[in-house]
Amino acid sequence: MSHTGRGILTVVSGFAGSGKGTVMKKLIAEHDNYALSISATSRAPRPGEEEGVSYFFKTREQFEEMIKADALLEYAEYVGNYYGTPKDFVFSKMDEGRDVILEIELQGAMQIKKKYPDTLLIFLTPPSAQELYDRLKGRGTETDEVIAKRMKRASEEVQSVKDYDYLVINDNIDDCTARVHDIIQSAHHTTGHEAAMIEKLKTELEAII
Ligand code: 5GP
C-alpha cells in the first residue's frame, strides 16, 4: 500500500435504483482493500436476500433493543422501516487498515459526517429521473405504491446532494466503479489521512537537523 495508517470510512448513498448495490459488489470483487458493512433492518427480506449477507433482519422490537444498547453507529427510518450500521465491525476493519464502505441513506450519512468529519461522502445517481423510474420499475420487486414513495423520497433527497463530497453519475457500471475506487484511494493522500506520515517525517527531520 502506498499510504499509511487506518482505513478510510466512506459512505455511499444514492437514489433507490441508482445501481449502488451493483457498483459496491463490483468494487469489493475487484479490490481486496474494502470491507462492506452489513446493516441491520426491520424491513422484510426481498426474494433472494440472505440473512447476514444482504442485511441482518430484525423485528422492530429487536432493532429498538440495538438502539438502546448503543450498538449502532447511526440509524434512520426510511420509508417506514429502520436501518442501522452495527458499530463493532466498522472500527475493527478500519483499524486493520481496510477501507470500510457504508451503503446508507442520507439521514444516516449526515449523522456519520457530523460525528466523524473525516468520512468521505459519495452520492451515486443515474443520468436522469426517467432512468431512475425505469430501473425501479424494471426491478419488478416493488409495488407501484412503494415505487411512488421512493420517487417522492428521491425528489426530497436531491435537495441534500450538495452536502456530499462527490457526485458520481452511474451511466455505466464499469466506469462508475472505477471512479468510486479512484475517489476513495485519492482520499488516502489528503493531509488529514496522512497525519501518521506527517508525524513520522517530523520525527525523522528532528533527528537529522
Ligand atoms: P433497501 O430497502 O432498498 O435495501 O434500502 C433502502 C435505503 O436504506 C437505501 O438507501 C439504503 O442505502 C439505506 N440503508 C441500508 N442500510 C442502512 C443503514 O445501516 N443505515 C441507514 N441510515 N440507511 C441504510
PDB file of C-alpha atoms and ligand atoms in Angstrom:
ATOM      1  CA  MET A   1       0.000   0.000   0.000  1.00  0.00           C
ATOM      2  CA  SER A   2       1.257   3.460  -0.869  1.00  0.00           C
ATOM      3  CA  HIS A   3      -0.470   5.068   2.083  1.00  0.00           C
ATOM      4  CA  THR A   4      -0.145   4.726   5.813  1.00  0.00           C
ATOM      5  CA  GLY A   5      -2.416   4.004   8.699  1.00  0.00           C
ATOM      6  CA  ARG A   6      -6.087   3.497   9.154  1.00  0.00           C
ATOM      7  CA  GLY A   7      -8.681   2.689   6.539  1.00  0.00           C
ATOM      8  CA  ILE A   8     -10.956   5.349   5.111  1.00  0.00           C
ATOM      9  CA  LEU A   9     -14.596   5.409   6.130  1.00  0.00           C
ATOM     10  CA  THR A  10     -16.732   6.015   3.047  1.00  0.00           C
ATOM     11  CA  VAL A  11     -20.473   6.492   2.876  1.00  0.00           C
ATOM     12  CA  VAL A  12     -22.092   5.712  -0.447  1.00  0.00           C
ATOM     13  CA  SER A  13     -25.672   6.864  -0.902  1.00  0.00           C
ATOM     14  CA  GLY A  14     -27.849   7.082  -3.949  1.00  0.00           C
ATOM     15  CA  PHE A  15     -31.467   7.087  -5.015  1.00  0.00           C
ATOM     16  CA  ALA A  16     -33.165   3.708  -4.858  1.00  0.00           C
ATOM     17  CA  GLY A  17     -32.419   2.408  -8.350  1.00  0.00           C
ATOM     18  CA  SER A  18     -29.091   4.239  -8.677  1.00  0.00           C
ATOM     19  CA  GLY A  19     -27.350   0.898  -9.075  1.00  0.00           C
ATOM     20  CA  LYS A  20     -25.224   1.397  -5.959  1.00  0.00           C
ATOM     21  CA  GLY A  21     -25.642  -2.197  -4.822  1.00  0.00           C
ATOM     22  CA  THR A  22     -24.189  -3.466  -8.110  1.00  0.00           C
ATOM     23  CA  VAL A  23     -21.361  -0.930  -8.027  1.00  0.00           C
ATOM     24  CA  MET A  24     -20.469  -1.912  -4.439  1.00  0.00           C
ATOM     25  CA  LYS A  25     -20.428  -5.634  -5.272  1.00  0.00           C
ATOM     26  CA  LYS A  26     -18.097  -4.970  -8.185  1.00  0.00           C
ATOM     27  CA  LEU A  27     -15.823  -2.768  -6.113  1.00  0.00           C
ATOM     28  CA  ILE A  28     -15.478  -5.479  -3.452  1.00  0.00           C
ATOM     29  CA  ALA A  29     -14.925  -8.198  -6.051  1.00  0.00           C
ATOM     30  CA  GLU A  30     -12.188  -6.251  -7.857  1.00  0.00           C
ATOM     31  CA  HIS A  31     -10.193  -4.962  -4.879  1.00  0.00           C
ATOM     32  CA  ASP A  32      -9.258  -6.576  -1.595  1.00  0.00           C
ATOM     33  CA  ASN A  33      -8.779  -3.398   0.464  1.00  0.00           C
ATOM     34  CA  TYR A  34     -12.507  -2.871   1.030  1.00  0.00           C
ATOM     35  CA  ALA A  35     -14.885  -4.131   3.688  1.00  0.00           C
ATOM     36  CA  LEU A  36     -18.598  -3.556   3.192  1.00  0.00           C
ATOM     37  CA  SER A  37     -20.595  -3.025   6.359  1.00  0.00           C
ATOM     38  CA  ILE A  38     -23.749  -5.137   6.655  1.00  0.00           C
ATOM     39  CA  SER A  39     -26.658  -3.190   8.091  1.00  0.00           C
ATOM     40  CA  ALA A  40     -29.453  -4.205  10.390  1.00  0.00           C
ATOM     41  CA  THR A  41     -33.000  -3.502   9.191  1.00  0.00           C
ATOM     42  CA  SER A  42     -36.588  -4.040  10.250  1.00  0.00           C
ATOM     43  CA  ARG A  43     -37.689  -4.341   6.604  1.00  0.00           C
ATOM     44  CA  ALA A  44     -38.799  -7.783   5.393  1.00  0.00           C
ATOM     45  CA  PRO A  45     -36.305  -9.686   3.196  1.00  0.00           C
ATOM     46  CA  ARG A  46     -36.866  -9.418  -0.572  1.00  0.00           C
ATOM     47  CA  PRO A  47     -36.780 -12.638  -2.584  1.00  0.00           C
ATOM     48  CA  GLY A  48     -33.186 -13.845  -2.771  1.00  0.00           C
ATOM     49  CA  GLU A  49     -31.921 -11.788   0.154  1.00  0.00           C
ATOM     50  CA  GLU A  50     -29.988 -13.734   2.763  1.00  0.00           C
ATOM     51  CA  GLU A  51     -29.683 -13.135   6.494  1.00  0.00           C
ATOM     52  CA  GLY A  52     -26.220 -11.826   7.353  1.00  0.00           C
ATOM     53  CA  VAL A  53     -25.351 -11.254   3.687  1.00  0.00           C
ATOM     54  CA  SER A  54     -27.790  -8.604   2.461  1.00  0.00           C
ATOM     55  CA  TYR A  55     -28.784  -7.441   5.929  1.00  0.00           C
ATOM     56  CA  PHE A  56     -29.254  -8.633   9.486  1.00  0.00           C
ATOM     57  CA  PHE A  57     -33.048  -8.827   9.509  1.00  0.00           C
ATOM     58  CA  LYS A  58     -34.652  -7.750  12.805  1.00  0.00           C
ATOM     59  CA  THR A  59     -38.110  -7.109  14.204  1.00  0.00           C
ATOM     60  CA  ARG A  60     -38.844  -3.510  15.171  1.00  0.00           C
ATOM     61  CA  GLU A  61     -38.512  -4.560  18.821  1.00  0.00           C
ATOM     62  CA  GLN A  62     -35.121  -6.186  18.256  1.00  0.00           C
ATOM     63  CA  PHE A  63     -33.957  -3.098  16.373  1.00  0.00           C
ATOM     64  CA  GLU A  64     -35.074  -0.836  19.211  1.00  0.00           C
ATOM     65  CA  GLU A  65     -33.059  -3.017  21.615  1.00  0.00           C
ATOM     66  CA  MET A  66     -29.956  -2.388  19.477  1.00  0.00           C
ATOM     67  CA  ILE A  67     -30.600   1.371  19.639  1.00  0.00           C
ATOM     68  CA  LYS A  68     -30.904   1.190  23.442  1.00  0.00           C
ATOM     69  CA  ALA A  69     -27.713  -0.855  23.743  1.00  0.00           C
ATOM     70  CA  ASP A  70     -25.837   1.826  21.697  1.00  0.00           C
ATOM     71  CA  ALA A  71     -24.807  -0.906  19.251  1.00  0.00           C
ATOM     72  CA  LEU A  72     -25.346   1.273  16.165  1.00  0.00           C
ATOM     73  CA  LEU A  73     -23.042   3.875  14.633  1.00  0.00           C
ATOM     74  CA  GLU A  74     -26.078   5.553  13.083  1.00  0.00           C
ATOM     75  CA  TYR A  75     -29.634   4.619  12.259  1.00  0.00           C
ATOM     76  CA  ALA A  76     -32.591   6.078  10.419  1.00  0.00           C
ATOM     77  CA  GLU A  77     -36.178   5.354   9.467  1.00  0.00           C
ATOM     78  CA  TYR A  78     -36.590   5.145   5.718  1.00  0.00           C
ATOM     79  CA  VAL A  79     -39.970   4.576   4.036  1.00  0.00           C
ATOM     80  CA  GLY A  80     -41.397   3.072   7.241  1.00  0.00           C
ATOM     81  CA  ASN A  81     -38.511   0.787   8.255  1.00  0.00           C
ATOM     82  CA  TYR A  82     -35.482   1.070  10.498  1.00  0.00           C
ATOM     83  CA  TYR A  83     -31.979   0.752   9.027  1.00  0.00           C
ATOM     84  CA  GLY A  84     -28.743   0.997  11.020  1.00  0.00           C
ATOM     85  CA  THR A  85     -24.997   0.312  10.975  1.00  0.00           C
ATOM     86  CA  PRO A  86     -23.605  -2.077  13.619  1.00  0.00           C
ATOM     87  CA  LYS A  87     -20.658  -0.333  15.300  1.00  0.00           C
ATOM     88  CA  ASP A  88     -18.111  -3.072  16.044  1.00  0.00           C
ATOM     89  CA  PHE A  89     -17.394  -4.209  12.501  1.00  0.00           C
ATOM     90  CA  VAL A  90     -16.672  -0.708  11.192  1.00  0.00           C
ATOM     91  CA  PHE A  91     -13.979   0.260  13.679  1.00  0.00           C
ATOM     92  CA  SER A  92     -12.245  -3.106  13.799  1.00  0.00           C
ATOM     93  CA  LYS A  93     -11.906  -3.205   9.994  1.00  0.00           C
ATOM     94  CA  MET A  94     -10.651   0.390   9.825  1.00  0.00           C
ATOM     95  CA  ASP A  95      -8.041  -0.420  12.463  1.00  0.00           C
ATOM     96  CA  GLU A  96      -6.886  -3.317  10.287  1.00  0.00           C
ATOM     97  CA  GLY A  97      -6.298  -0.721   7.534  1.00  0.00           C
ATOM     98  CA  ARG A  98      -9.308  -1.705   5.443  1.00  0.00           C
ATOM     99  CA  ASP A  99     -11.433   0.917   3.701  1.00  0.00           C
ATOM    100  CA  VAL A 100     -14.915   0.465   5.103  1.00  0.00           C
ATOM    101  CA  ILE A 101     -17.934   1.288   2.967  1.00  0.00           C
ATOM    102  CA  LEU A 102     -21.363   2.060   4.349  1.00  0.00           C
ATOM    103  CA  GLU A 103     -24.123   1.893   1.778  1.00  0.00           C
ATOM    104  CA  ILE A 104     -26.678   4.000   3.637  1.00  0.00           C
ATOM    105  CA  GLU A 105     -29.273   6.691   3.040  1.00  0.00           C
ATOM    106  CA  LEU A 106     -28.995  10.394   3.567  1.00  0.00           C
ATOM    107  CA  GLN A 107     -30.048  10.891   7.194  1.00  0.00           C
ATOM    108  CA  GLY A 108     -27.541   8.259   8.311  1.00  0.00           C
ATOM    109  CA  ALA A 109     -24.859   9.824   6.103  1.00  0.00           C
ATOM    110  CA  MET A 110     -25.374  13.207   7.759  1.00  0.00           C
ATOM    111  CA  GLN A 111     -25.202  11.662  11.260  1.00  0.00           C
ATOM    112  CA  ILE A 112     -21.899   9.970  10.398  1.00  0.00           C
ATOM    113  CA  LYS A 113     -20.384  13.117   8.860  1.00  0.00           C
ATOM    114  CA  LYS A 114     -21.276  15.090  11.973  1.00  0.00           C
ATOM    115  CA  LYS A 115     -19.740  12.516  14.326  1.00  0.00           C
ATOM    116  CA  TYR A 116     -16.755  11.654  12.107  1.00  0.00           C
ATOM    117  CA  PRO A 117     -15.910  14.651   9.874  1.00  0.00           C
ATOM    118  CA  ASP A 118     -13.112  12.708   8.119  1.00  0.00           C
ATOM    119  CA  THR A 119     -15.710  10.460   6.469  1.00  0.00           C
ATOM    120  CA  LEU A 120     -15.867  10.593   2.692  1.00  0.00           C
ATOM    121  CA  LEU A 121     -19.400  11.022   1.321  1.00  0.00           C
ATOM    122  CA  ILE A 122     -20.194   9.874  -2.211  1.00  0.00           C
ATOM    123  CA  PHE A 123     -23.593  10.134  -3.895  1.00  0.00           C
ATOM    124  CA  LEU A 124     -24.496   7.966  -6.894  1.00  0.00           C
ATOM    125  CA  THR A 125     -27.191   8.895  -9.374  1.00  0.00           C
ATOM    126  CA  PRO A 126     -28.488   7.525 -12.649  1.00  0.00           C
ATOM    127  CA  PRO A 127     -28.121  10.034 -15.506  1.00  0.00           C
ATOM    128  CA  SER A 128     -31.804  11.104 -15.370  1.00  0.00           C
ATOM    129  CA  ALA A 129     -35.040  10.841 -13.346  1.00  0.00           C
ATOM    130  CA  GLN A 130     -36.654   8.807 -16.137  1.00  0.00           C
ATOM    131  CA  GLU A 131     -33.829   6.287 -15.969  1.00  0.00           C
ATOM    132  CA  LEU A 132     -34.304   6.095 -12.198  1.00  0.00           C
ATOM    133  CA  TYR A 133     -38.021   5.359 -12.630  1.00  0.00           C
ATOM    134  CA  ASP A 134     -37.386   2.777 -15.368  1.00  0.00           C
ATOM    135  CA  ARG A 135     -34.801   0.958 -13.232  1.00  0.00           C
ATOM    136  CA  LEU A 136     -37.122   0.799 -10.214  1.00  0.00           C
ATOM    137  CA  LYS A 137     -39.981  -0.453 -12.348  1.00  0.00           C
ATOM    138  CA  GLY A 138     -37.729  -2.922 -14.170  1.00  0.00           C
ATOM    139  CA  ARG A 139     -36.510  -4.455 -10.928  1.00  0.00           C
ATOM    140  CA  GLY A 140     -40.031  -5.858 -10.509  1.00  0.00           C
ATOM    141  CA  THR A 141     -39.621  -6.416  -6.773  1.00  0.00           C
ATOM    142  CA  GLU A 142     -41.643  -3.426  -5.554  1.00  0.00           C
ATOM    143  CA  THR A 143     -45.300  -2.472  -5.754  1.00  0.00           C
ATOM    144  CA  ASP A 144     -46.327   0.710  -7.607  1.00  0.00           C
ATOM    145  CA  GLU A 145     -47.087   2.267  -4.242  1.00  0.00           C
ATOM    146  CA  VAL A 146     -43.556   1.645  -2.932  1.00  0.00           C
ATOM    147  CA  ILE A 147     -42.064   2.886  -6.210  1.00  0.00           C
ATOM    148  CA  ALA A 148     -44.118   6.082  -5.933  1.00  0.00           C
ATOM    149  CA  LYS A 149     -42.878   6.551  -2.334  1.00  0.00           C
ATOM    150  CA  ARG A 150     -39.274   6.021  -3.392  1.00  0.00           C
ATOM    151  CA  MET A 151     -39.585   8.520  -6.281  1.00  0.00           C
ATOM    152  CA  LYS A 152     -41.072  11.083  -3.889  1.00  0.00           C
ATOM    153  CA  ARG A 153     -38.244  10.389  -1.480  1.00  0.00           C
ATOM    154  CA  ALA A 154     -35.714  10.942  -4.283  1.00  0.00           C
ATOM    155  CA  SER A 155     -37.252  14.355  -5.041  1.00  0.00           C
ATOM    156  CA  GLU A 156     -36.696  15.287  -1.376  1.00  0.00           C
ATOM    157  CA  GLU A 157     -33.199  13.793  -1.206  1.00  0.00           C
ATOM    158  CA  VAL A 158     -31.983  15.711  -4.261  1.00  0.00           C
ATOM    159  CA  GLN A 159     -32.056  18.876  -2.089  1.00  0.00           C
ATOM    160  CA  SER A 160     -29.261  17.472   0.088  1.00  0.00           C
ATOM    161  CA  VAL A 161     -26.924  16.008  -2.517  1.00  0.00           C
ATOM    162  CA  LYS A 162     -24.775  19.145  -2.249  1.00  0.00           C
ATOM    163  CA  ASP A 163     -23.849  18.096   1.311  1.00  0.00           C
ATOM    164  CA  TYR A 164     -21.923  15.100  -0.098  1.00  0.00           C
ATOM    165  CA  ASP A 165     -18.273  15.422  -1.124  1.00  0.00           C
ATOM    166  CA  TYR A 166     -18.654  13.765  -4.539  1.00  0.00           C
ATOM    167  CA  LEU A 167     -21.421  13.094  -7.058  1.00  0.00           C
ATOM    168  CA  VAL A 168     -20.832  10.147  -9.383  1.00  0.00           C
ATOM    169  CA  ILE A 169     -23.133   9.512 -12.348  1.00  0.00           C
ATOM    170  CA  ASN A 170     -23.808   5.831 -12.892  1.00  0.00           C
ATOM    171  CA  ASP A 171     -24.244   5.654 -16.649  1.00  0.00           C
ATOM    172  CA  ASN A 172     -22.066   2.576 -16.934  1.00  0.00           C
ATOM    173  CA  ILE A 173     -21.234   0.128 -14.117  1.00  0.00           C
ATOM    174  CA  ASP A 174     -17.549  -0.324 -15.039  1.00  0.00           C
ATOM    175  CA  ASP A 175     -16.794   3.403 -15.321  1.00  0.00           C
ATOM    176  CA  CYS A 176     -18.770   4.224 -12.216  1.00  0.00           C
ATOM    177  CA  THR A 177     -16.970   1.565 -10.149  1.00  0.00           C
ATOM    178  CA  ALA A 178     -13.570   2.778 -11.353  1.00  0.00           C
ATOM    179  CA  ARG A 179     -14.466   6.375 -10.468  1.00  0.00           C
ATOM    180  CA  VAL A 180     -15.604   5.427  -6.954  1.00  0.00           C
ATOM    181  CA  HIS A 181     -12.382   3.446  -6.422  1.00  0.00           C
ATOM    182  CA  ASP A 182     -10.230   6.405  -7.581  1.00  0.00           C
ATOM    183  CA  ILE A 183     -12.032   8.814  -5.278  1.00  0.00           C
ATOM    184  CA  ILE A 184     -11.575   6.602  -2.210  1.00  0.00           C
ATOM    185  CA  GLN A 185      -7.933   5.869  -2.976  1.00  0.00           C
ATOM    186  CA  SER A 186      -7.197   9.585  -3.506  1.00  0.00           C
ATOM    187  CA  ALA A 187      -8.672  10.307  -0.083  1.00  0.00           C
ATOM    188  CA  HIS A 188      -5.816   8.329   1.475  1.00  0.00           C
ATOM    189  CA  HIS A 189      -3.470  11.100   0.412  1.00  0.00           C
ATOM    190  CA  THR A 190      -5.298  14.027   1.955  1.00  0.00           C
ATOM    191  CA  THR A 191      -3.128  15.533   4.675  1.00  0.00           C
ATOM    192  CA  GLY A 192      -5.827  14.693   7.240  1.00  0.00           C
ATOM    193  CA  HIS A 193      -5.498  10.994   6.473  1.00  0.00           C
ATOM    194  CA  GLU A 194      -1.702  11.164   6.248  1.00  0.00           C
ATOM    195  CA  ALA A 195      -1.329  12.503   9.791  1.00  0.00           C
ATOM    196  CA  ALA A 196       0.790   9.485  10.824  1.00  0.00           C
ATOM    197  CA  MET A 197       3.161  10.051   7.883  1.00  0.00           C
ATOM    198  CA  ILE A 198       3.489  13.739   8.741  1.00  0.00           C
ATOM    199  CA  GLU A 199       4.381  12.830  12.342  1.00  0.00           C
ATOM    200  CA  LYS A 200       6.967  10.315  11.100  1.00  0.00           C
ATOM    201  CA  LEU A 201       8.599  12.917   8.822  1.00  0.00           C
ATOM    202  CA  LYS A 202       8.646  15.396  11.676  1.00  0.00           C
ATOM    203  CA  THR A 203      10.438  12.949  13.984  1.00  0.00           C
ATOM    204  CA  GLU A 204      12.904  11.964  11.258  1.00  0.00           C
ATOM    205  CA  LEU A 205      13.676  15.584  10.388  1.00  0.00           C
ATOM    206  CA  GLU A 206      14.251  16.458  14.013  1.00  0.00           C
ATOM    207  CA  ALA A 207      16.695  13.548  14.317  1.00  0.00           C
ATOM    208  CA  ILE A 208      18.682  14.788  11.309  1.00  0.00           C
ATOM    209  CA  ILE A 209      18.902  18.565  11.931  1.00  0.00           C
TER     210      ILE A 209
HETATM  211  P1  5GP B   1     -33.388  -1.046   0.683  1.00  0.00           P
HETATM  212  O1  5GP B   1     -34.678  -1.242   1.417  1.00  0.00           O
HETATM  213  O2  5GP B   1     -33.612  -0.682  -0.765  1.00  0.00           O
HETATM  214  O3  5GP B   1     -32.436  -2.203   0.857  1.00  0.00           O
HETATM  215  O4  5GP B   1     -32.658   0.197   1.357  1.00  0.00           O
HETATM  216  C1  5GP B   1     -33.327   1.417   1.491  1.00  0.00           C
HETATM  217  C2  5GP B   1     -32.346   2.517   1.843  1.00  0.00           C
HETATM  218  O5  5GP B   1     -31.784   2.279   3.144  1.00  0.00           O
HETATM  219  C3  5GP B   1     -31.162   2.587   0.880  1.00  0.00           C
HETATM  220  O6  5GP B   1     -30.966   3.953   0.537  1.00  0.00           O
HETATM  221  C4  5GP B   1     -30.017   2.043   1.689  1.00  0.00           C
HETATM  222  O7  5GP B   1     -28.781   2.600   1.281  1.00  0.00           O
HETATM  223  C5  5GP B   1     -30.396   2.511   3.077  1.00  0.00           C
HETATM  224  N1  5GP B   1     -29.706   1.781   4.142  1.00  0.00           N
HETATM  225  C6  5GP B   1     -29.291   0.490   4.147  1.00  0.00           C
HETATM  226  N2  5GP B   1     -28.661   0.214   5.293  1.00  0.00           N
HETATM  227  C7  5GP B   1     -28.659   1.338   6.038  1.00  0.00           C
HETATM  228  C8  5GP B   1     -28.125   1.699   7.330  1.00  0.00           C
HETATM  229  O8  5GP B   1     -27.500   0.900   8.021  1.00  0.00           O
HETATM  230  N3  5GP B   1     -28.357   2.963   7.756  1.00  0.00           N
HETATM  231  C9  5GP B   1     -29.021   3.884   7.024  1.00  0.00           C
HETATM  232  N4  5GP B   1     -29.152   5.104   7.522  1.00  0.00           N
HETATM  233  N5  5GP B   1     -29.517   3.580   5.801  1.00  0.00           N
HETATM  234  C10 5GP B   1     -29.340   2.348   5.316  1.00  0.00           C
END
